[in-house]
Amino acid sequence: MHINKVLLVDDDDITNIIHRRVIHKSGLVHEVLVAKDGQQALDILGDHIDQAMTLPELILLDINMPGMGGFEFLEQYAARNLATRGQMIIVMLSTSLLRSDHARAEADPNVYSFSEKPITADGFAELVKGYAANMSPAAASP
Amino acid sequence: MQQIANSIDAQALRAPFKDEFDAIQFYEQIVSLVPGILYIYNHKHETNEYSNNSIGALLGYSPEEVLEMGENVLPNLIHPDDLPRLGRYFASLKSLDDGVTTGIEYRAIASDGSTVWLRSNDAIFQRDTDGEVLRHIGVSNDVTEQVTKSLRLAEINKELEERTAQLERSNAELEQLAYIATHDLKVPLSNLSHLVEMLEEELETPSQEATEALGWMQGACRQANEKLAALVRVAEVRSGELNPRAVIDLASATQKACHALSCEIAEAGARIEIDFSAAPAVLFPEFEISSMFENLISNALRYAHPARRPVITLQSRKCAHGVEMCIRDNGRGLSLPQDAEKVFGLFKRAHVHPEGSGIALYIIRKMLERYGGSITVDSSKGEWTEFALTFTAPERAGS
């Protein structure tokens, strides 16, 4: 199982570098896109829709970012009905140890799961596997 | 009993006058004994027709001085800020109902220049044939002491409120700071620990020293991570939302905790004895109580006496505040009272070995306090330690 595109939404450069390398080494993904905050992520998704490109299948979303944070992104994502535009799953990432953050992320219907960051190689492989299981065989991307 | 009281009242009210002269003498004497100023004011003539004392005398002016003031007596004696209010009050008396007493507090200036607070109580005395108020009767008293006290009290209260608000603000700021600090430290720390792993993978044949150093780096990262997690937990227990309370069966809560600790209990060969027959249940949030019991039992195991097989007893009983649950071990014990502060202190430990995070008992105490309970410790060095926890009893759910 391969996926086409992953969108990383995080303001922390080192985290993005680590995730890029983990994803690259997994050999499971063709393209990695990076947005530094929620707004940039929305812009990237918007451009994809405008240009009729395949949307990323996996979004790794940080909670705390300067500018538009993870929870605000989720609000916009729901308001713009982006879930209906492609086969996307959102994995919320955080170093947050607060139970309230976990509960809030888990309550959002568009959040597939909640992970501690940075994601490990095994953790990422699990996510891709989970994505495949989550999507119906007919709908899954090639 | 009530009858006797009534007859005493009636006697007291029926003044023992022989004749009119007697009555007048009685009232004159009463009037001279009343503190303050008793007066009758005529609204038609706008003058005081009668007063037992002069306001001038009350304020320390000689009769000559008052006479000198002439028609300007009131403007001279009343604090200028209170004069308009007093005027409005006087005007309002004209529409007062019979049998109703009204009052006002205002400031006057004494002859020595000090401020004197006066309180006047007034009621309608007589009406004209057309029903208009003709005379009202009143009494004025010096209430400076009372008013000054209550003003001071109000001032102190206001100061206290301001200080409380300030404390609340700085508390909220500190909590925010703790959240930001922990989050902002956690990101680079998690990354660092991950990068060490990546480095380890990249080094094909690392020297023994390099492997050791990498291991230590991992250890240091783990340590810092645990400290941070503990800090967040502390911030949460101090100010997080309160969880709903439920009726907790002490026996099953203990069982759950023992189950989670089954490896440690088996390893130590510990015996756990429970007796909750006197008070089988308490009111507490379910999630919190199992972690609390787990921590208490694991503490007892951790500080077991090396020469004895650990025996931990848990007992409950009804007490004045609800239910008391005691957990007692036969471990190494504490040196009380000097260890007491360390036992419940934040990031403090009474024992040097083995290592604990230093927050478990702090969190337990805060948690109990937030839900209206408490925890105390008693111990005998080298023999035993007992923690006594108080909870709300389930039948007191409403209180």
XYZ file of C-alpha atoms in Angstrom:
541
model
C 0.000 0.000 0.000
C 1.383 3.365 -1.049
C -0.141 6.752 -0.673
C 0.351 9.624 -3.006
C 0.681 12.740 -0.920
C 1.144 13.682 2.717
C 0.582 17.221 3.966
C 2.572 18.211 7.049
C 1.081 21.141 8.951
C 3.577 22.294 11.560
C 5.465 25.480 12.329
C 8.477 23.640 13.772
C 11.194 23.159 11.143
C 13.035 20.351 12.918
C 9.800 18.395 13.343
C 9.108 18.823 9.625
C 12.636 17.656 8.745
C 12.285 14.582 10.971
C 8.868 13.747 9.518
C 10.131 14.224 5.984
C 12.978 11.808 6.618
C 10.774 9.241 8.377
C 8.277 9.392 5.534
C 10.998 9.308 2.851
C 12.669 6.276 4.482
C 9.350 4.447 4.717
C 9.148 4.520 0.941
C 5.366 4.580 1.262
C 4.697 8.095 -0.026
C 5.365 9.830 -3.329
C 5.180 13.457 -2.244
C 5.442 15.413 0.997
C 3.918 18.898 1.203
C 4.610 21.280 4.076
C 2.450 24.090 5.469
C 3.653 26.215 8.365
C 0.202 26.992 9.733
C -3.490 26.244 9.244
C -3.999 29.011 6.700
C -1.166 27.781 4.474
C -2.628 24.287 4.690
C -6.050 25.582 3.603
C -4.387 27.465 0.727
C -2.579 24.320 -0.429
C -5.809 22.275 -0.312
C -7.643 25.101 -2.122
C -5.032 25.192 -4.897
C -5.333 21.438 -5.313
C -9.076 21.715 -5.714
C -8.804 24.684 -8.140
C -6.298 22.847 -10.297
C -8.196 19.551 -10.064
C -5.204 17.776 -8.545
C -5.484 14.749 -6.253
C -5.716 15.897 -2.657
C -3.263 14.560 -0.049
C -4.536 11.388 1.580
C -2.915 12.081 4.916
C -2.692 15.328 6.846
C -0.457 15.461 9.905
C -1.784 18.425 11.867
C -0.067 20.148 14.783
C -2.213 21.802 17.465
C -0.179 24.794 18.524
C 0.993 27.003 15.700
C 1.396 30.742 15.418
C -1.247 32.082 13.033
C -4.013 29.575 12.441
C -3.697 26.668 14.898
C -4.776 23.064 14.492
C -8.225 23.411 16.049
C -9.015 26.509 13.964
C -7.916 24.622 10.868
C -10.360 21.844 11.765
C -13.172 24.406 12.062
C -12.383 25.774 8.597
C -11.978 22.256 7.215
C -15.484 21.406 8.422
C -16.975 24.768 7.334
C -15.605 24.339 3.785
C -16.770 20.712 3.580
C -13.271 19.658 2.619
C -13.881 16.134 3.910
C -16.172 15.508 0.939
C -13.530 16.621 -1.599
C -11.136 13.704 -1.292
C -10.074 10.611 0.580
C -8.294 12.415 3.388
C -7.588 11.466 6.942
C -6.313 13.922 9.517
C -3.945 12.826 12.246
C -3.660 15.343 15.004
C -0.145 15.723 16.330
C 0.897 17.219 19.539
C 3.355 17.130 22.319
C 0.515 18.325 24.468
C 0.119 16.252 27.585
C -3.113 17.956 28.554
C -6.040 15.594 28.702
C -8.342 18.381 27.556
C -6.459 18.679 24.235
C -6.703 14.936 23.639
C -10.415 14.937 24.405
C -11.044 17.863 22.079
C -9.120 16.248 19.211
C -10.873 12.918 19.672
C -14.280 14.583 19.690
C -13.738 16.072 16.219
C -15.346 13.836 13.577
C -12.684 14.792 11.038
C -9.808 13.680 13.233
C -8.790 10.102 12.499
C -6.386 9.778 15.425
C -4.170 11.596 17.858
C -0.415 10.994 17.931
C 2.548 12.203 19.905
C 5.105 13.903 17.749
C 7.499 13.292 16.234
C 6.061 10.199 14.576
C 8.360 7.189 14.520
C 8.970 4.974 11.481
C 6.754 2.265 12.970
C 4.114 4.790 13.895
C 4.012 6.100 10.370
C 3.752 2.629 8.849
C 0.790 2.010 11.186
C -0.874 5.200 9.995
C -0.562 4.233 6.355
C -1.936 0.796 7.149
C -4.778 2.425 9.050
C -5.514 4.666 6.109
C -5.779 1.700 3.791
C -8.136 -0.069 6.196
C -10.195 3.061 6.647
C -10.827 3.544 2.954
C -13.079 1.188 1.054
C -11.092 -0.843 -1.521
C -12.961 0.803 -4.382
C -12.291 4.291 -3.146
C -8.663 3.827 -2.119
C -6.115 5.540 -4.295
C -3.979 3.361 -6.503
C -45.143 32.202 80.329
C -46.444 34.301 77.434
C -49.097 35.718 79.737
C -46.536 36.973 82.238
C -44.545 38.613 79.462
C -47.662 40.366 78.181
C -48.584 41.738 81.582
C -45.046 43.080 82.105
C -45.209 44.788 78.692
C -48.581 46.327 79.491
C -47.342 47.624 82.817
C -44.273 49.141 81.255
C -46.335 50.910 78.603
C -48.918 52.223 81.076
C -46.869 55.019 82.633
C -47.584 55.459 86.336
C -48.906 59.045 86.157
C -51.036 60.455 88.919
C -51.985 63.532 86.907
C -51.072 65.653 83.895
C -48.310 67.411 85.781
C -46.745 64.073 86.634
C -46.859 63.072 82.976
C -45.186 66.284 81.832
C -42.441 65.846 84.391
C -41.913 62.282 83.191
C -41.556 63.319 79.546
C -39.294 66.265 80.367
C -36.969 63.955 82.258
C -36.997 61.342 79.523
C -36.209 64.016 76.932
C -33.260 65.302 78.940
C -31.870 61.767 79.269
C -32.031 60.923 75.538
C -28.615 61.207 73.906
C -28.466 63.346 70.796
C -31.010 65.925 69.724
C -34.768 65.491 69.891
C -36.678 68.046 67.839
C -40.000 69.049 66.337
C -39.845 70.820 62.995
C -42.638 72.998 61.656
C -42.951 72.744 57.876
C -45.212 75.805 57.568
C -42.765 78.115 59.369
C -39.695 76.149 58.284
C -38.172 76.325 61.763
C -37.407 74.024 64.661
C -40.180 74.616 67.196
C -38.629 72.471 69.832
C -35.373 70.756 70.584
C -33.969 69.301 73.794
C -30.383 70.099 72.837
C -28.903 72.371 70.245
C -27.005 70.968 67.289
C -24.421 73.642 68.048
C -23.812 72.233 71.522
C -23.513 68.717 70.119
C -20.842 69.939 67.736
C -19.008 71.900 70.405
C -20.117 75.491 69.591
C -21.039 77.974 72.278
C -24.570 79.447 72.218
C -23.011 82.795 71.228
C -21.287 81.252 68.243
C -24.535 79.630 67.094
C -26.392 82.895 67.561
C -23.772 84.655 65.453
C -24.422 82.251 62.572
C -28.035 83.471 62.511
C -29.970 82.088 59.554
C -26.830 80.443 58.228
C -26.738 77.837 60.984
C -27.275 74.831 58.702
C -25.035 75.945 55.827
C -22.359 76.667 58.447
C -22.635 73.402 60.336
C -23.430 70.841 57.619
C -20.691 69.517 55.347
C -21.146 71.333 52.014
C -21.148 68.044 50.081
C -24.098 66.756 52.120
C -26.151 69.962 52.176
C -28.060 69.387 48.887
C -28.819 65.786 49.864
C -30.103 66.901 53.244
C -32.307 69.516 51.554
C -33.829 66.879 49.275
C -34.365 64.631 52.280
C -36.214 67.362 54.175
C -38.435 68.029 51.156
C -39.212 64.310 50.869
C -40.557 64.258 54.430
C -43.617 66.146 53.193
C -44.777 63.081 51.337
C -43.998 60.610 54.127
C -46.842 58.354 55.295
C -48.019 58.381 58.898
C -46.409 55.825 61.173
C -43.354 55.447 58.903
C -39.875 56.239 60.170
C -37.261 57.371 57.692
C -33.640 58.308 58.184
C -30.495 59.869 56.774
C -26.786 59.948 57.575
C -24.866 63.143 56.869
C -21.718 64.954 57.879
C -21.459 68.027 60.096
C -18.399 70.120 60.913
C -17.533 70.317 64.624
C -16.073 73.471 66.184
C -12.622 71.875 66.195
C -12.933 71.337 62.415
C -13.404 67.562 62.615
C -16.135 65.722 60.719
C -19.026 64.384 62.766
C -21.435 61.862 61.253
C -25.024 62.413 62.328
C -27.955 60.115 61.849
C -31.470 61.542 61.901
C -34.584 59.424 62.252
C -37.779 61.243 61.385
C -41.523 60.577 61.433
C -44.694 62.630 60.844
C -45.941 64.252 64.045
C -48.945 66.367 63.039
C -50.859 67.245 59.879
C -52.756 70.391 58.908
C -56.521 70.315 58.409
C -55.870 69.968 54.668
C -53.762 66.852 55.341
C -50.406 68.502 54.591
C -47.540 67.704 56.951
C -47.425 70.390 59.627
C -44.799 69.055 62.000
C -42.384 66.202 61.989
C -40.541 64.802 64.963
C -37.030 63.509 64.844
C -33.932 62.527 66.722
C -30.334 63.062 65.645
C -27.410 61.089 67.004
C -23.658 61.190 66.646
C -22.820 57.974 64.750
C -19.267 58.968 63.786
C -17.711 55.908 65.385
C -20.041 53.441 63.648
C -19.809 55.143 60.273
C -16.036 55.458 60.427
C -15.790 51.782 61.288
C -18.054 50.660 58.474
C -16.312 52.985 56.017
C -12.963 51.535 57.046
C -14.395 48.052 56.708
C -15.671 48.825 53.225
C -12.251 50.203 52.359
C -10.521 47.067 53.661
C -13.004 44.922 51.760
C -12.318 46.789 48.566
C -8.582 46.415 49.054
C -9.092 42.716 49.682
C -11.186 42.320 46.558
C -8.545 44.104 44.507
C -5.830 41.922 45.933
C -7.863 38.776 45.266
C -8.458 39.839 41.675
C -4.759 40.525 41.305
C -3.891 37.105 42.698
C -6.388 35.427 40.408
C -4.867 37.207 37.442
C -1.314 36.271 38.325
C -2.431 32.703 39.023
C -4.014 32.443 35.589
C -0.887 33.934 34.044
C 1.323 31.434 35.855
C -0.814 28.543 34.673
C -0.653 29.863 31.130
C 3.096 30.204 31.522
C 3.396 26.624 32.768
C 1.419 25.395 29.755
C 3.489 27.368 27.270
C 6.781 26.446 28.926
C 5.984 22.748 28.997
C 4.709 22.730 25.429
C 7.562 24.775 24.044
C 10.119 22.606 25.818
C 8.433 19.364 24.855
C 8.793 19.946 21.099
C 12.576 20.338 20.982
C 12.966 17.618 23.607
C 10.902 15.071 21.662
C 12.777 16.011 18.524
C 16.123 15.653 20.263
C 15.242 12.198 21.503
C 14.127 11.213 18.009
C 17.278 12.606 16.446
C 19.395 10.521 18.826
C 17.565 7.439 17.572
C 18.117 8.480 13.983
C 21.813 9.031 14.669
C 22.066 5.605 16.281
C 20.593 4.044 13.149
C 22.986 5.923 10.888
C 26.128 4.887 12.749
C 26.955 1.494 11.298
C 29.654 0.426 13.729
C 29.655 2.829 16.645
C 32.363 2.517 19.286
C 31.368 1.365 22.748
C 31.787 4.918 24.045
C 29.521 6.303 21.328
C 26.837 3.713 22.063
C 27.053 4.553 25.758
C 26.864 8.293 25.120
C 23.824 7.828 22.894
C 22.185 5.741 25.593
C 22.828 8.439 28.170
C 21.411 11.066 25.849
C 18.268 8.998 25.527
C 18.142 8.663 29.289
C 18.520 12.405 29.783
C 15.729 13.077 27.273
C 13.458 10.569 29.005
C 14.167 12.157 32.374
C 13.339 15.647 31.113
C 10.200 14.319 29.447
C 9.028 12.705 32.675
C 9.641 15.927 34.605
C 7.637 17.871 32.051
C 4.793 15.368 32.121
C 4.743 15.672 35.922
C 4.615 19.480 35.681
C 1.661 19.339 33.343
C -0.076 16.875 35.651
C 0.455 19.256 38.567
C -0.911 22.198 36.593
C -3.933 20.078 35.679
C -4.703 18.895 39.189
C -4.470 22.466 40.471
C -6.757 24.092 37.980
C -8.253 21.552 35.586
C -11.989 21.004 35.391
C -13.577 19.046 38.218
C -14.760 15.598 37.206
C -18.207 14.342 38.205
C -18.212 12.345 41.427
C -19.634 8.860 41.703
C -20.301 6.415 44.520
C -17.083 4.433 44.691
C -16.975 0.952 46.168
C -13.679 0.980 48.085
C -13.145 -2.757 47.747
C -13.413 -2.767 43.971
C -11.282 0.391 43.662
C -8.563 -1.345 45.724
C -8.927 -4.476 43.648
C -8.467 -2.480 40.452
C -5.329 -0.828 41.824
C -3.926 -4.215 42.972
C -4.633 -5.657 39.554
C -2.641 -2.878 37.897
C 0.199 -3.535 40.351
C -0.011 -7.334 40.281
C 3.609 -7.714 39.064
C 5.038 -5.472 41.791
C 2.897 -7.088 44.482
C 3.946 -10.590 43.428
C 7.613 -9.571 43.192
C 7.579 -8.150 46.717
C 5.554 -11.078 48.042
C 3.296 -8.462 49.627
C 0.079 -9.238 51.457
C -2.779 -6.771 51.064
C -5.515 -6.857 53.689
C -8.710 -4.881 53.376
C -11.612 -4.194 55.696
C -14.165 -1.727 54.413
C -17.102 -3.161 56.358
C -17.584 -0.049 58.537
C -17.812 2.306 55.547
C -17.844 0.483 52.211
C -18.215 3.449 49.835
C -17.153 7.073 49.256
C -18.045 9.829 46.820
C -15.220 10.635 44.411
C -14.430 10.795 40.667
C -13.875 7.222 39.505
C -10.862 7.820 37.291
C -8.992 9.711 39.986
C -9.540 7.244 42.796
C -8.030 4.229 41.036
C -4.841 6.132 40.196
C -4.758 7.431 43.766
C -4.992 3.947 45.307
C -2.458 2.652 42.832
C 0.002 5.356 43.856
C -0.527 4.769 47.570
C -0.048 1.006 47.318
C 2.915 1.349 44.994
C 4.474 3.816 47.454
C 4.029 1.312 50.265
C 5.730 -1.354 48.152
C 8.515 0.963 47.074
C 9.418 1.892 50.629
C 8.983 -1.581 52.107
C 11.339 -2.656 54.885
C 14.118 -4.843 53.402
C 13.915 -7.329 56.305
C 10.147 -7.844 56.287
C 7.537 -9.159 53.948
C 5.348 -6.159 53.101
C 1.886 -6.178 54.671
C -0.431 -3.374 53.562
C -3.768 -2.907 55.297
C -6.591 -0.716 54.055
C -9.436 0.095 56.417
C -12.326 2.499 56.356
C -14.561 3.977 59.020
C -17.212 6.652 59.328
C -15.945 9.954 60.724
C -17.274 13.447 61.396
C -16.351 14.683 57.907
C -17.589 11.621 56.034
C -15.471 8.550 55.531
C -11.869 7.996 56.585
C -9.768 5.435 54.735
C -6.433 4.430 56.256
C -3.654 2.688 54.386
C -0.955 1.317 56.642
C 2.271 -0.489 55.773
C 5.047 -2.155 57.751
C 7.754 -0.427 55.734
C 10.713 1.741 56.509
C 8.686 4.537 58.041
C 9.378 8.251 58.085
C 11.090 10.624 60.487
C 8.182 12.794 61.453
C 7.584 15.653 61.775
C 10.632 16.783 59.740
C 9.698 14.508 56.792
C 6.038 15.569 56.703
C 6.651 18.565 54.465
C 8.731 16.473 52.069
C 6.119 13.755 51.887
C 3.440 16.055 50.476
C 5.729 18.690 48.953
C 5.988 19.256 45.227
C 8.983 17.445 43.658
C 10.224 16.539 47.103
C 11.007 13.096 48.384
C 11.508 11.908 51.912
C 13.551 8.886 50.816
C 16.732 9.115 48.761
C 16.247 5.595 47.345
C 14.537 4.356 45.365
C 13.568 7.184 43.070
C 10.036 8.435 42.745
C 8.792 11.338 40.703
C 8.069 13.353 43.833
C 4.578 14.367 42.785
C 2.299 11.434 43.574
C 1.437 12.446 47.133
C 1.309 16.122 46.233
C -1.247 15.296 43.541
C -3.221 13.030 45.868
C -3.445 15.778 48.472
C -4.454 18.452 45.957
C -6.989 16.102 44.427
C -8.558 15.259 47.793
C -8.643 18.926 48.781
C -10.356 19.928 45.549
C -13.116 17.428 46.218
C -13.479 18.402 49.878
C -11.274 15.743 51.468
C -7.879 15.641 53.130
C -4.846 13.441 53.757
C -2.572 13.153 56.771
C 0.401 10.945 57.546
C 1.564 9.227 60.684
C 4.609 7.025 60.984
C 7.136 5.369 63.222
C 10.651 5.295 61.786
C 11.676 1.777 60.830
C 8.262 0.335 61.681
C 5.249 1.586 59.828
C 3.610 4.451 57.913
C -0.078 5.230 57.804
C -1.887 7.624 55.488
C -5.387 8.680 56.512
C -7.611 9.967 53.705
C -10.974 11.596 54.273
C -13.723 11.561 51.668
C -17.281 12.749 51.343
C -19.680 9.981 52.337
C -22.053 8.893 49.540
C -25.159 9.793 51.587
C -23.869 13.366 51.764
C -23.976 13.757 48.003
C -26.108 16.851 48.244
C -24.017 18.741 50.796
